[in-house]
Amino acid sequence: MATFSGADQKWLVETAQGLIVKDPAAAKAWLLTARALFPRDFGIQYQSYCIAKTSRNLKEAAKLLYDLFIQFHHEATLWQELHCITMAMQSDQSDSYTSFLSELFETLPKQAQHDILLQVAEHTNDTLAHCKLQLLLLNKFSSAVVTHGVKLIETLANAEKMHNDKNPVNCFRKLLVCDVLPIILSNTDVMCTSKQLYKWLQKSTEFYISYVIRSKSADNKTNNPGFKSPLKSPDASSQRFSYIEGLSEKDGLVENPWGSLHNLLILTGNRLAWNMDNIVPTDRNCRQQLLYLSRVYKATNKMALSDTLKAAHIKPILYSLILLFFQCLHGYLKYKDPEQFVGIGSPGSQQGMLVLLHNVEVATKKKKDRSEHKKAKLEKQDDVGDTAKETIGVWGMNKDKGELLEVFSTAVNSWQLLAADEAFDKDFNWLLHHWKAERWTWFVSFQIDMAIYTGDTPKALIMLEDGQETGSAQGQIEALLQLASCFLAMKHYQKACDMALEAVAKLPETTETKTPSLEDAKSGNNLQFVSCTPTYILPFCIKLILMCYKKIFMSGGVNEIALGHMIVMMQYDWPKEEKLFTQVIEVIMQQGTFTYTEFFKYTINIDILEEVAFLKTDEGGKVDLDLLPHLVTQQRTRTVTRGVTKGGEEDFKTALEKQMARYDDNLLSILKLFLTDDKSSVKEALVL
């Protein structure tokens, strides 16, 4: 509230205010008189401004505000008003009053605008508000960029340290990276050292990676990207999160983050005098980008360059590779765990997350280590081959399988190219250490998948065992499945079986009655991405446990209980397992006796029931079968197939008929019950 130096001044202003509605011309005359009589009275001058502002008289209000700023810049009331005006300029609201204040500021002389922004910023104690005003100053006046630009970056960096914010996605870092740096780097008159430029680029890279690759805890929206992403899926480059603590929705929004990071890379490269041809163009897909970088890398290594010139050629390749790697990794994570990294309506339309597992059919076969082969390919060939489509199947995903495999394999190949060069490897690992990448659970998950994909199963096992007890329930199931898969590949059948049984025990109940097709799990694929839902995981575990039993069976090391367990599990993939079943039957016939009292509890496959029943006949070898639970007392007579009633027992016939009537029951539910209730027996029967 403005104060007056005397009663006369106050009376003049009140008289003018009383006439504003009835006679605006008279009110204006009274104000002109008051201002002429008392030109040094702040109260009169300020009230004149307020009346002009209330009347929405833009030019008059701007003139009076300018006079106030020149003559009374020490008045606290004036600074409160100036603060309100600058706040209106930064507001997300678009009401008429806010718009008027913004127009009022724009009507002031340019030098007055500059001085007001600078001095209001200096009068602001809140660091974030101070930095926003400084940013507003830089956006409006290029001359201020040279004077205040680097200082603002230092203020933001120090504020982040002072707040001890370990999350790089914070309000200070966002302003520094997204708002201030592009202005500074675009102005060639701003003097920056190479050390500063690299430091800012590293901070920017960390921010954008952490901003984009984070879970759905932040709000996500889409935009119209101005940057062509190498990923073909919808919204691949436009994914954005609007919430950053301390910022409004408008200020916290990052449009097209990967494109913004690429733009910063170009701006930084120009300032560092890089060979800009070695920064990968973005108008191509991810495989083409990697191919481009591998070729310029190979060409650069053939050049005889001084250390300075070599840095100018090699650094753009390094940072382009890092950007491509994380962009492809983000694309991969959106398919791998869509609920966390995309939200409702996942790009691949699969249910649940995907887990990378060995194909049970080929996991135990001898195969060459692919890691050395792929490394040699990167070093010796012009083309960066993509063998993922040949080696990985996808089970439980309806579309976009090709892009999933493309972004995953490109991320792996980018990593391997970074690791193949000693300088790249050193710099990249320093960045990962500096960013504390070990805290990124999604990054560790990718490293495990990469180790499995490249055939480094021992490394995958070490990482899995280190993090097995941590994470969500779904994450623990994923770890158990990958442990089982890796143990199977290393022929540790007992451990593989144990891990698979633990995974089954953690699976939620499912009402799914239709078993999934195995057509996608082609026998030629070494690995499979499997949807981590009971509908897909349970069949995988059944096949894996049966494979473990099969390997022991082939070595002649199974007992009657193990044979019975195998028969139960063979039902799932029938008639594919018919050959193995025939071998088991031959063993039983050779023994002449077979005891497995859980047989009728879990067996409903008609072919298997008939074949086992046939063993009791003369033609079947008159095998002595002990398959009934010891509490069975039912008495019925009914003829069944292949002459079982000829000398057969009534209890056996009754149990056989009952199971045949259950042929259409939910097989997956029965097998889950088997692997859960008989978990200990399944484990013990596999021990040699």
XYZ file of C-alpha atoms in Angstrom:
688
model
C 0.000 0.000 0.000
C 1.431 3.413 -1.012
C 1.709 6.122 1.671
C 1.172 9.857 1.241
C 3.368 12.649 2.612
C 0.374 14.777 3.666
C -3.403 15.046 4.062
C -3.761 17.220 0.959
C -2.171 14.608 -1.247
C -4.415 11.900 0.169
C -7.542 14.051 -0.330
C -6.685 14.732 -3.969
C -6.248 11.046 -4.751
C -9.435 9.998 -2.941
C -11.397 12.674 -4.817
C -10.089 11.370 -8.127
C -10.923 7.788 -7.151
C -14.498 8.806 -6.333
C -14.995 10.179 -9.819
C -13.563 7.274 -11.821
C -16.922 5.581 -12.419
C -19.164 8.685 -12.720
C -16.819 11.058 -14.578
C -13.528 9.500 -15.817
C -12.426 12.762 -17.455
C -12.806 14.691 -14.200
C -10.968 11.961 -12.308
C -8.067 12.186 -14.749
C -7.969 15.971 -14.353
C -7.789 15.699 -10.562
C -4.892 13.181 -10.888
C -3.012 15.422 -13.292
C -3.422 18.267 -10.833
C -2.205 16.155 -7.944
C 0.833 14.925 -9.868
C 1.690 18.499 -10.935
C 1.395 19.842 -7.402
C 3.305 17.016 -5.774
C 5.698 15.473 -8.377
C 7.943 13.891 -5.716
C 5.147 12.238 -3.746
C 5.335 8.466 -4.299
C 1.811 7.844 -3.028
C 0.224 10.152 -5.618
C 2.364 8.821 -8.478
C 1.733 5.174 -7.520
C -2.031 5.655 -7.114
C -2.127 7.303 -10.514
C -0.464 4.188 -11.921
C -2.908 1.897 -10.091
C -5.929 3.808 -11.442
C -4.533 3.605 -14.990
C -3.904 -0.114 -14.548
C -7.400 -0.724 -13.178
C -8.821 1.141 -16.170
C -6.727 -1.107 -18.480
C -5.103 1.994 -19.987
C -1.981 0.213 -21.237
C 0.068 3.147 -22.530
C -0.741 5.404 -19.568
C 0.013 2.643 -17.051
C 3.315 1.814 -18.801
C 4.395 5.475 -18.791
C 3.556 5.881 -15.114
C 5.286 2.621 -14.185
C 8.403 3.703 -16.042
C 8.408 7.075 -14.204
C 8.005 5.253 -10.914
C 10.938 2.960 -11.709
C 13.171 5.921 -12.599
C 12.224 8.168 -9.673
C 11.241 5.820 -6.835
C 13.198 2.578 -7.370
C 13.930 2.315 -3.644
C 10.261 1.982 -2.676
C 9.307 -1.489 -1.370
C 5.734 -1.156 -2.715
C 7.080 -0.611 -6.212
C 9.255 -3.727 -6.000
C 6.271 -5.771 -4.901
C 4.409 -4.565 -7.989
C 7.358 -5.304 -10.271
C 7.636 -8.771 -8.765
C 3.950 -9.414 -9.548
C 4.493 -8.318 -13.135
C 7.489 -10.606 -13.651
C 5.548 -13.489 -12.083
C 2.714 -12.869 -14.531
C 5.205 -13.126 -17.400
C 6.195 -16.599 -16.210
C 2.692 -17.789 -15.343
C 0.978 -20.743 -17.029
C -2.371 -18.951 -16.674
C -3.855 -16.955 -19.528
C -6.522 -14.818 -17.804
C -7.061 -11.197 -18.845
C -5.274 -9.652 -15.847
C -2.160 -11.799 -16.289
C -2.114 -11.005 -20.003
C -2.455 -7.279 -19.296
C 0.520 -7.303 -16.919
C 2.625 -9.101 -19.527
C 1.630 -6.573 -22.198
C 2.330 -3.767 -19.737
C 5.902 -4.991 -19.319
C 6.397 -5.327 -23.071
C 5.258 -1.709 -23.530
C 8.114 -0.410 -21.359
C 11.341 0.786 -23.022
C 13.786 -2.076 -23.677
C 16.405 -0.746 -21.293
C 13.797 -0.455 -18.563
C 12.739 -4.064 -19.186
C 16.372 -5.162 -18.915
C 16.999 -3.235 -15.707
C 13.740 -4.305 -14.085
C 14.400 -8.021 -14.727
C 17.966 -7.738 -13.488
C 17.079 -5.806 -10.341
C 14.008 -7.878 -9.483
C 16.209 -10.970 -9.741
C 18.713 -9.390 -7.368
C 15.908 -8.544 -4.918
C 14.717 -12.193 -4.931
C 15.993 -14.383 -2.103
C 14.593 -17.641 -3.480
C 17.313 -19.247 -5.638
C 14.950 -20.930 -8.081
C 12.905 -17.747 -8.602
C 16.129 -15.778 -9.031
C 17.339 -18.197 -11.722
C 14.007 -18.108 -13.563
C 14.188 -14.314 -13.741
C 17.762 -14.498 -14.967
C 16.623 -16.967 -17.613
C 13.876 -14.566 -18.644
C 16.515 -11.863 -18.959
C 18.692 -14.082 -21.196
C 15.750 -14.992 -23.400
C 14.849 -11.351 -23.994
C 18.291 -9.753 -24.263
C 21.176 -11.386 -26.110
C 23.594 -8.876 -24.594
C 22.787 -10.277 -21.154
C 23.845 -13.771 -22.288
C 27.503 -12.736 -22.447
C 27.374 -10.928 -19.099
C 25.228 -13.278 -17.037
C 25.049 -16.607 -18.920
C 27.945 -18.588 -17.457
C 27.291 -17.127 -14.028
C 23.692 -18.425 -14.186
C 24.939 -21.922 -15.053
C 27.239 -21.829 -12.034
C 24.387 -20.613 -9.819
C 22.152 -23.485 -10.943
C 24.929 -26.067 -10.491
C 25.722 -24.766 -6.995
C 22.033 -24.708 -6.062
C 21.739 -28.388 -7.046
C 24.702 -29.189 -4.797
C 23.314 -27.098 -1.934
C 20.018 -28.975 -2.060
C 21.932 -32.269 -2.107
C 19.570 -33.603 -4.732
C 20.897 -36.997 -5.837
C 18.256 -37.268 -8.539
C 19.519 -35.526 -11.701
C 15.909 -34.884 -12.719
C 15.455 -31.820 -10.518
C 14.329 -28.257 -11.122
C 17.842 -26.757 -11.171
C 19.270 -29.305 -13.590
C 16.237 -28.990 -15.860
C 16.658 -25.210 -16.157
C 20.389 -25.581 -16.704
C 20.179 -28.277 -19.372
C 16.984 -27.509 -21.231
C 16.654 -23.741 -20.929
C 19.997 -22.079 -20.234
C 22.578 -24.205 -22.062
C 21.036 -23.924 -25.557
C 21.106 -20.128 -25.194
C 24.717 -20.075 -23.974
C 26.035 -22.508 -26.561
C 24.275 -20.726 -29.413
C 26.005 -17.442 -28.573
C 29.585 -17.567 -29.836
C 30.484 -14.430 -27.881
C 30.212 -16.345 -24.601
C 33.655 -17.584 -23.595
C 33.699 -21.190 -22.376
C 36.569 -23.551 -21.639
C 36.718 -27.090 -23.029
C 36.463 -28.398 -19.483
C 33.223 -26.496 -18.945
C 31.748 -27.678 -22.238
C 32.452 -31.355 -21.526
C 31.122 -31.013 -17.988
C 27.901 -29.441 -19.239
C 27.491 -32.084 -21.940
C 27.897 -34.852 -19.378
C 25.368 -33.243 -17.045
C 22.962 -32.867 -19.948
C 23.351 -36.484 -21.038
C 22.733 -37.724 -17.506
C 19.640 -35.538 -17.170
C 18.015 -36.628 -20.425
C 18.757 -40.312 -19.824
C 17.297 -40.147 -16.322
C 14.343 -38.048 -17.469
C 13.285 -40.330 -20.299
C 14.158 -43.736 -18.840
C 12.165 -43.680 -15.661
C 9.062 -45.444 -14.454
C 5.451 -44.380 -14.683
C 5.600 -42.652 -11.293
C 5.803 -39.426 -13.289
C 2.968 -38.181 -15.466
C 3.395 -38.844 -19.166
C 1.997 -37.068 -22.206
C 2.754 -37.029 -25.893
C 3.675 -34.269 -28.276
C 4.302 -33.618 -31.924
C 8.024 -34.258 -32.261
C 10.240 -32.028 -34.334
C 12.953 -34.654 -34.301
C 12.878 -37.810 -36.358
C 13.590 -40.719 -34.070
C 15.313 -43.872 -35.312
C 12.634 -45.857 -33.470
C 9.565 -46.631 -35.537
C 7.067 -47.288 -32.746
C 4.371 -44.710 -31.925
C 5.582 -41.869 -29.692
C 9.090 -43.294 -29.660
C 10.704 -39.867 -29.536
C 7.812 -37.953 -28.051
C 7.493 -39.682 -24.696
C 7.622 -37.042 -22.025
C 6.980 -36.595 -18.317
C 5.521 -33.327 -17.103
C 6.247 -33.396 -13.384
C 9.500 -32.128 -11.913
C 9.305 -31.063 -8.293
C 9.579 -27.295 -7.889
C 8.447 -26.490 -11.434
C 5.045 -25.805 -12.927
C 3.644 -28.163 -15.546
C 4.765 -25.761 -18.265
C 8.294 -25.327 -16.901
C 8.675 -29.040 -16.132
C 7.805 -30.162 -19.627
C 10.612 -31.396 -21.882
C 9.623 -31.630 -25.501
C 11.331 -34.317 -27.568
C 14.152 -35.104 -25.107
C 16.298 -37.246 -27.438
C 16.143 -34.582 -30.125
C 17.045 -31.904 -27.576
C 20.064 -33.906 -26.431
C 21.175 -34.396 -30.034
C 20.860 -30.645 -30.579
C 23.032 -29.976 -27.513
C 25.582 -32.428 -28.877
C 25.770 -30.438 -32.119
C 26.025 -27.092 -30.289
C 28.770 -28.441 -28.022
C 30.615 -30.020 -30.931
C 30.670 -26.720 -32.809
C 32.135 -24.942 -29.789
C 34.782 -27.675 -29.358
C 35.696 -27.622 -33.068
C 34.759 -31.275 -33.552
C 34.579 -32.926 -36.935
C 30.818 -32.556 -37.249
C 30.609 -35.214 -39.968
C 31.306 -37.744 -37.202
C 28.067 -36.895 -35.392
C 25.503 -39.338 -36.664
C 22.578 -37.874 -38.662
C 19.165 -38.567 -37.141
C 17.220 -39.036 -40.368
C 17.755 -42.816 -40.345
C 16.820 -45.804 -38.215
C 18.909 -47.085 -35.324
C 20.714 -49.829 -37.269
C 21.666 -47.367 -39.981
C 22.943 -44.947 -37.352
C 25.134 -47.646 -35.835
C 26.399 -48.625 -39.271
C 27.289 -44.975 -39.950
C 29.185 -44.656 -36.659
C 31.040 -47.943 -37.124
C 32.246 -46.813 -40.541
C 33.438 -43.349 -39.440
C 35.085 -44.994 -36.434
C 36.964 -47.376 -38.681
C 37.959 -44.542 -41.036
C 39.161 -42.366 -38.133
C 41.362 -45.128 -36.760
C 43.179 -45.295 -40.102
C 44.101 -41.606 -39.967
C 47.457 -40.396 -38.668
C 46.294 -37.595 -36.367
C 47.785 -35.578 -33.531
C 46.174 -35.975 -30.112
C 44.251 -32.717 -30.534
C 42.929 -33.596 -33.968
C 42.171 -37.147 -32.911
C 39.980 -35.859 -30.066
C 38.107 -33.661 -32.526
C 37.384 -36.755 -34.649
C 36.826 -39.392 -31.961
C 34.766 -37.493 -29.342
C 31.735 -36.945 -31.610
C 31.713 -40.691 -32.333
C 31.884 -41.489 -28.625
C 29.005 -39.231 -27.617
C 26.920 -40.192 -30.649
C 27.358 -43.831 -29.678
C 26.354 -43.110 -26.081
C 23.245 -41.236 -27.221
C 22.304 -44.023 -29.665
C 22.911 -46.686 -27.031
C 20.615 -45.117 -24.450
C 17.968 -44.214 -27.005
C 17.810 -47.816 -28.208
C 17.908 -49.021 -24.614
C 14.893 -46.830 -23.890
C 13.087 -48.271 -26.908
C 13.910 -51.769 -25.660
C 12.672 -51.054 -22.125
C 9.339 -49.825 -23.463
C 8.769 -53.274 -24.915
C 10.378 -55.208 -22.090
C 8.369 -53.539 -19.322
C 5.597 -51.467 -20.940
C 3.648 -50.825 -17.750
C 6.629 -49.070 -16.203
C 8.096 -47.272 -19.203
C 5.057 -46.586 -21.391
C 1.866 -47.026 -19.391
C -1.504 -48.276 -20.534
C -1.559 -49.286 -24.185
C 1.894 -50.726 -24.649
C 3.513 -50.527 -28.092
C 3.854 -54.283 -28.385
C 0.357 -55.069 -27.066
C 1.685 -57.866 -24.893
C 0.482 -58.658 -21.404
C 3.071 -57.966 -18.738
C 6.797 -57.552 -19.079
C 9.098 -59.603 -21.295
C 11.914 -61.743 -19.948
C 14.823 -63.029 -22.048
C 15.303 -66.782 -21.620
C 17.139 -69.598 -23.323
C 15.107 -71.752 -25.657
C 14.673 -74.969 -23.703
C 14.873 -77.036 -26.870
C 18.381 -75.863 -27.788
C 19.812 -74.541 -24.497
C 21.728 -77.706 -23.700
C 23.161 -78.203 -27.168
C 26.755 -77.258 -27.862
C 27.134 -73.852 -29.490
C 29.903 -71.376 -30.149
C 30.408 -68.364 -27.935
C 28.851 -65.515 -29.875
C 30.513 -62.678 -27.957
C 33.915 -63.011 -29.674
C 32.222 -63.559 -33.013
C 30.192 -60.362 -32.712
C 33.189 -58.363 -31.479
C 35.214 -59.475 -34.491
C 32.310 -58.538 -36.722
C 32.304 -55.018 -35.367
C 36.033 -54.635 -35.829
C 36.504 -56.249 -39.233
C 33.345 -55.691 -41.245
C 31.819 -52.561 -42.707
C 28.329 -53.776 -42.015
C 27.061 -54.247 -38.493
C 25.030 -57.410 -38.801
C 21.799 -57.963 -36.919
C 21.481 -61.598 -35.965
C 18.862 -61.047 -33.276
C 16.015 -62.022 -35.591
C 17.803 -65.289 -36.322
C 18.652 -66.104 -32.724
C 15.752 -64.719 -30.639
C 12.094 -65.699 -30.759
C 9.269 -63.727 -29.161
C 6.547 -65.524 -27.225
C 3.512 -63.568 -26.041
C 3.756 -60.362 -28.119
C 1.296 -59.590 -30.876
C 3.124 -56.978 -32.947
C 6.279 -54.874 -33.298
C 8.479 -57.921 -32.693
C 10.895 -56.751 -35.355
C 11.482 -53.404 -33.696
C 11.927 -54.999 -30.268
C 14.716 -57.168 -31.656
C 16.192 -54.270 -33.626
C 16.471 -51.832 -30.730
C 17.769 -54.549 -28.403
C 20.447 -55.788 -30.779
C 21.470 -52.221 -31.692
C 21.843 -51.356 -28.009
C 24.023 -54.446 -27.522
C 26.108 -53.707 -30.622
C 26.543 -50.076 -29.562
C 27.767 -51.233 -26.164
C 30.193 -53.646 -27.778
C 31.578 -50.968 -30.087
C 32.123 -48.746 -27.048
C 33.860 -51.611 -25.244
C 35.999 -52.532 -28.262
C 37.927 -49.239 -28.128
C 40.144 -48.731 -25.071
C 39.591 -44.957 -24.929
C 35.843 -45.313 -25.470
C 35.618 -47.981 -22.820
C 37.523 -45.869 -20.287
C 35.464 -42.722 -20.898
C 32.134 -44.550 -20.993
C 32.802 -46.458 -17.786
C 33.925 -43.231 -16.101
C 30.605 -41.650 -17.045
C 28.647 -44.655 -15.788
C 30.546 -44.542 -12.502
C 30.035 -40.779 -12.203
C 26.312 -41.176 -12.888
C 26.118 -44.053 -10.376
C 24.580 -46.271 -13.029
C 24.662 -49.221 -10.645
C 21.588 -47.664 -9.002
C 19.629 -47.877 -12.255
C 17.820 -51.208 -11.896
C 16.753 -51.064 -15.547
C 20.397 -50.706 -16.574
C 21.454 -53.748 -14.560
C 18.543 -55.668 -16.080
C 19.772 -54.807 -19.566
C 23.309 -55.908 -18.703
C 21.934 -59.287 -17.633
C 19.972 -59.613 -20.880
C 23.037 -58.581 -22.849
C 25.189 -61.191 -21.091
C 22.615 -63.873 -21.910
C 22.389 -62.700 -25.527
C 26.160 -62.668 -26.055
C 26.622 -66.075 -24.442
C 28.334 -64.822 -21.273
C 26.151 -67.003 -19.061
C 28.534 -67.048 -16.030
C 28.440 -63.227 -15.876
C 24.649 -63.261 -16.109
C 24.488 -65.769 -13.248
C 26.697 -63.633 -11.011
C 24.577 -60.525 -11.600
C 21.341 -62.451 -11.109
C 22.455 -64.041 -7.858
C 23.628 -60.670 -6.525
C 20.217 -59.076 -7.028
C 17.911 -62.067 -6.596
C 16.397 -61.004 -3.270
C 15.728 -57.390 -4.275
C 13.054 -55.797 -6.396
C 9.321 -56.303 -6.817
C 7.552 -59.652 -6.818
C 7.494 -59.539 -10.614
C 11.197 -58.706 -10.656
C 11.934 -61.689 -8.424
C 10.019 -63.992 -10.758
C 12.016 -62.632 -13.688
C 15.286 -63.255 -11.826
C 14.283 -66.824 -10.920
C 13.339 -67.565 -14.523
C 16.630 -66.233 -15.856
C 18.542 -68.155 -13.191
C 16.739 -71.346 -14.214
C 17.428 -70.596 -17.865
C 21.141 -69.942 -17.284
C 21.601 -73.002 -15.073
C 19.960 -75.106 -17.778
C 22.333 -73.692 -20.401
C 25.275 -74.581 -18.136
C 23.839 -78.098 -17.595
C 23.262 -77.556 -13.881
C 19.960 -79.393 -14.044
C 19.230 -79.642 -10.340
C 19.662 -75.887 -9.810
C 17.697 -75.091 -12.966
C 14.808 -77.237 -11.731
C 14.918 -75.626 -8.259
C 14.774 -72.082 -9.673
C 11.905 -72.958 -12.029
C 9.914 -74.482 -9.167
C 10.495 -71.368 -7.050
C 9.252 -69.217 -9.929
C 6.097 -71.327 -10.287
C 5.452 -70.993 -6.544
C 5.473 -67.188 -6.896
C 3.152 -67.075 -9.902
C -0.294 -65.597 -9.219
C -3.371 -67.667 -9.911
C -4.761 -67.489 -13.417
C -8.166 -68.266 -14.864
C -6.711 -68.772 -18.350
C -8.083 -71.984 -19.825
C -6.474 -71.842 -23.257
C -2.839 -72.859 -23.440
C -0.693 -70.597 -25.634
C 0.587 -71.672 -29.007
C 4.226 -72.661 -29.236
C 4.539 -71.624 -32.876
C 6.573 -68.536 -31.996
C 9.088 -70.569 -30.014
C 10.910 -71.854 -33.064
C 13.400 -74.568 -32.354
C 16.079 -72.710 -34.289
C 16.103 -69.735 -31.921
C 18.697 -69.865 -29.166
C 16.767 -67.420 -26.995
C 13.194 -66.277 -26.439
C 11.548 -63.140 -25.137
C 8.692 -64.564 -23.081
C 5.755 -62.627 -21.682
C 6.156 -62.753 -17.902
C 2.603 -63.869 -17.155
C 1.385 -67.214 -15.772
C -0.082 -68.120 -19.178
C 3.397 -68.126 -20.736
C 5.731 -68.635 -17.788
C 4.091 -71.813 -16.514
C 4.489 -73.634 -19.871
C 8.112 -72.478 -20.029
C 8.807 -73.835 -16.538
C 7.102 -77.124 -17.372
C 9.216 -77.540 -20.482
C 12.398 -76.577 -18.609
C 11.819 -78.985 -15.712
C 10.896 -81.766 -18.125
C 14.085 -81.059 -20.091
C 16.111 -81.413 -16.876
C 14.422 -84.752 -16.213
C 14.954 -85.794 -19.801
C 18.711 -85.158 -19.569
C 18.953 -87.259 -16.424
C 16.704 -89.922 -17.961
C 18.956 -90.215 -20.995
C 21.878 -90.910 -18.681
C 19.914 -93.742 -17.058
C 19.670 -92.039 -13.681
C 15.952 -91.803 -12.899
C 13.715 -93.769 -10.552
C 10.023 -94.653 -10.724
C 8.926 -91.379 -9.124
C 10.922 -89.430 -11.704
C 9.329 -91.452 -14.517
C 5.896 -90.615 -13.120
C 6.692 -86.929 -12.861
C 7.873 -86.977 -16.474
C 4.613 -88.563 -17.655
C 2.586 -85.876 -15.871
C 4.606 -83.046 -17.452
C 4.573 -84.611 -20.929
C 0.855 -83.865 -21.114
C 1.461 -80.177 -21.763
C 3.254 -80.417 -25.099
C 1.464 -83.526 -26.338
C 1.847 -85.132 -28.864
C 5.277 -83.542 -29.318
C 6.518 -85.470 -26.298
C 5.173 -88.782 -27.607
C 8.640 -90.037 -28.549
C 9.949 -89.421 -25.027
C 6.813 -91.018 -23.588
C 7.430 -94.159 -25.659
C 10.952 -94.382 -24.260
C 9.615 -94.062 -20.709
C 7.021 -96.789 -21.374
C 9.774 -99.081 -22.675
C 11.711 -98.605 -19.436
C 8.601 -99.399 -17.400
C 7.929 -102.528 -19.452
C 11.503 -103.673 -18.927
C 11.115 -103.198 -15.175
C 7.828 -105.085 -15.152
C 6.505 -102.877 -12.359
C 5.656 -99.230 -11.916
C 4.649 -97.458 -8.725
C 3.423 -93.851 -8.896
C 0.445 -93.145 -6.647
C 0.015 -89.548 -7.880
C -0.759 -90.718 -11.412
C -4.536 -90.366 -11.305
C -4.386 -87.073 -9.451
C -2.658 -85.205 -12.281
C -3.076 -87.237 -15.496
C -6.003 -86.424 -17.820
C -4.505 -86.979 -21.285
C -6.544 -89.763 -22.910
C -3.657 -91.100 -25.024
C -1.427 -91.412 -21.976
C -4.207 -92.960 -19.871
C -4.894 -95.574 -22.551
C -1.213 -96.424 -23.036
C -0.651 -96.883 -19.313
C -3.827 -98.936 -18.988
C -2.616 -101.109 -21.878
C 0.458 -102.045 -19.805
C -1.806 -104.161 -17.546
C -2.930 -106.336 -20.462
C -1.196 -109.420 -21.817
C -0.339 -107.521 -24.993
C 1.100 -104.713 -22.930
C 3.379 -106.957 -20.911
C 1.190 -107.440 -17.809
C 3.126 -104.772 -15.962
C 2.386 -104.623 -12.247
C 1.012 -101.078 -11.850
C 0.590 -99.408 -8.474
C -0.961 -96.106 -9.470
C -3.915 -95.719 -7.118
C -3.980 -93.565 -4.010
C -4.172 -95.912 -1.041
C -7.547 -94.503 0.088
C -9.489 -95.387 -3.061
C -12.509 -97.578 -2.166
C -14.932 -96.962 -5.015
C -16.457 -100.097 -6.606
C -17.740 -99.899 -10.167
C -17.570 -102.044 -13.263
C -17.425 -100.678 -16.731
C -15.630 -101.762 -19.874
C -12.875 -99.383 -21.009
C -10.427 -99.438 -23.855
C -7.942 -102.133 -24.784
C -9.379 -104.810 -22.491
C -8.468 -103.322 -19.152
C -11.431 -105.097 -17.501
C -10.034 -108.474 -18.384
C -8.707 -109.399 -14.996
C -8.310 -105.736 -14.047
C -9.162 -104.248 -10.703
C -12.381 -102.286 -10.214
C -10.660 -99.425 -8.436
C -8.243 -99.014 -11.305
C -11.095 -99.000 -13.827
C -13.038 -96.435 -11.836
C -10.061 -94.116 -11.489
C -9.272 -94.484 -15.193
C -12.831 -93.616 -16.218
C -12.882 -90.635 -13.890
C -9.681 -89.204 -15.369
C -10.844 -89.767 -18.934
C -13.948 -87.743 -18.123
C -11.673 -84.882 -17.068
C -9.894 -84.657 -20.440
C -11.225 -81.139 -21.006
C -10.158 -79.740 -17.613
C -7.721 -76.827 -17.389
C -4.400 -78.589 -17.909
C -2.278 -75.595 -16.868
C -4.096 -75.383 -13.536
C -3.551 -79.102 -12.953
C 0.156 -78.865 -13.768
C 0.596 -75.761 -11.595
C -1.021 -77.671 -8.719
C 1.378 -80.547 -9.410
C 4.483 -78.348 -9.396
C 3.290 -76.553 -6.258
C 1.959 -79.391 -4.093
C 4.598 -81.913 -5.188
C 7.415 -79.365 -5.291
C 9.626 -81.275 -2.836
C 9.081 -84.559 -4.627
C 9.923 -83.021 -7.999
C 13.166 -81.650 -6.534
C 14.172 -84.880 -4.801
C 13.402 -87.140 -7.743
C 15.915 -85.278 -9.906
C 18.838 -85.867 -7.551
C 21.200 -88.498 -8.944
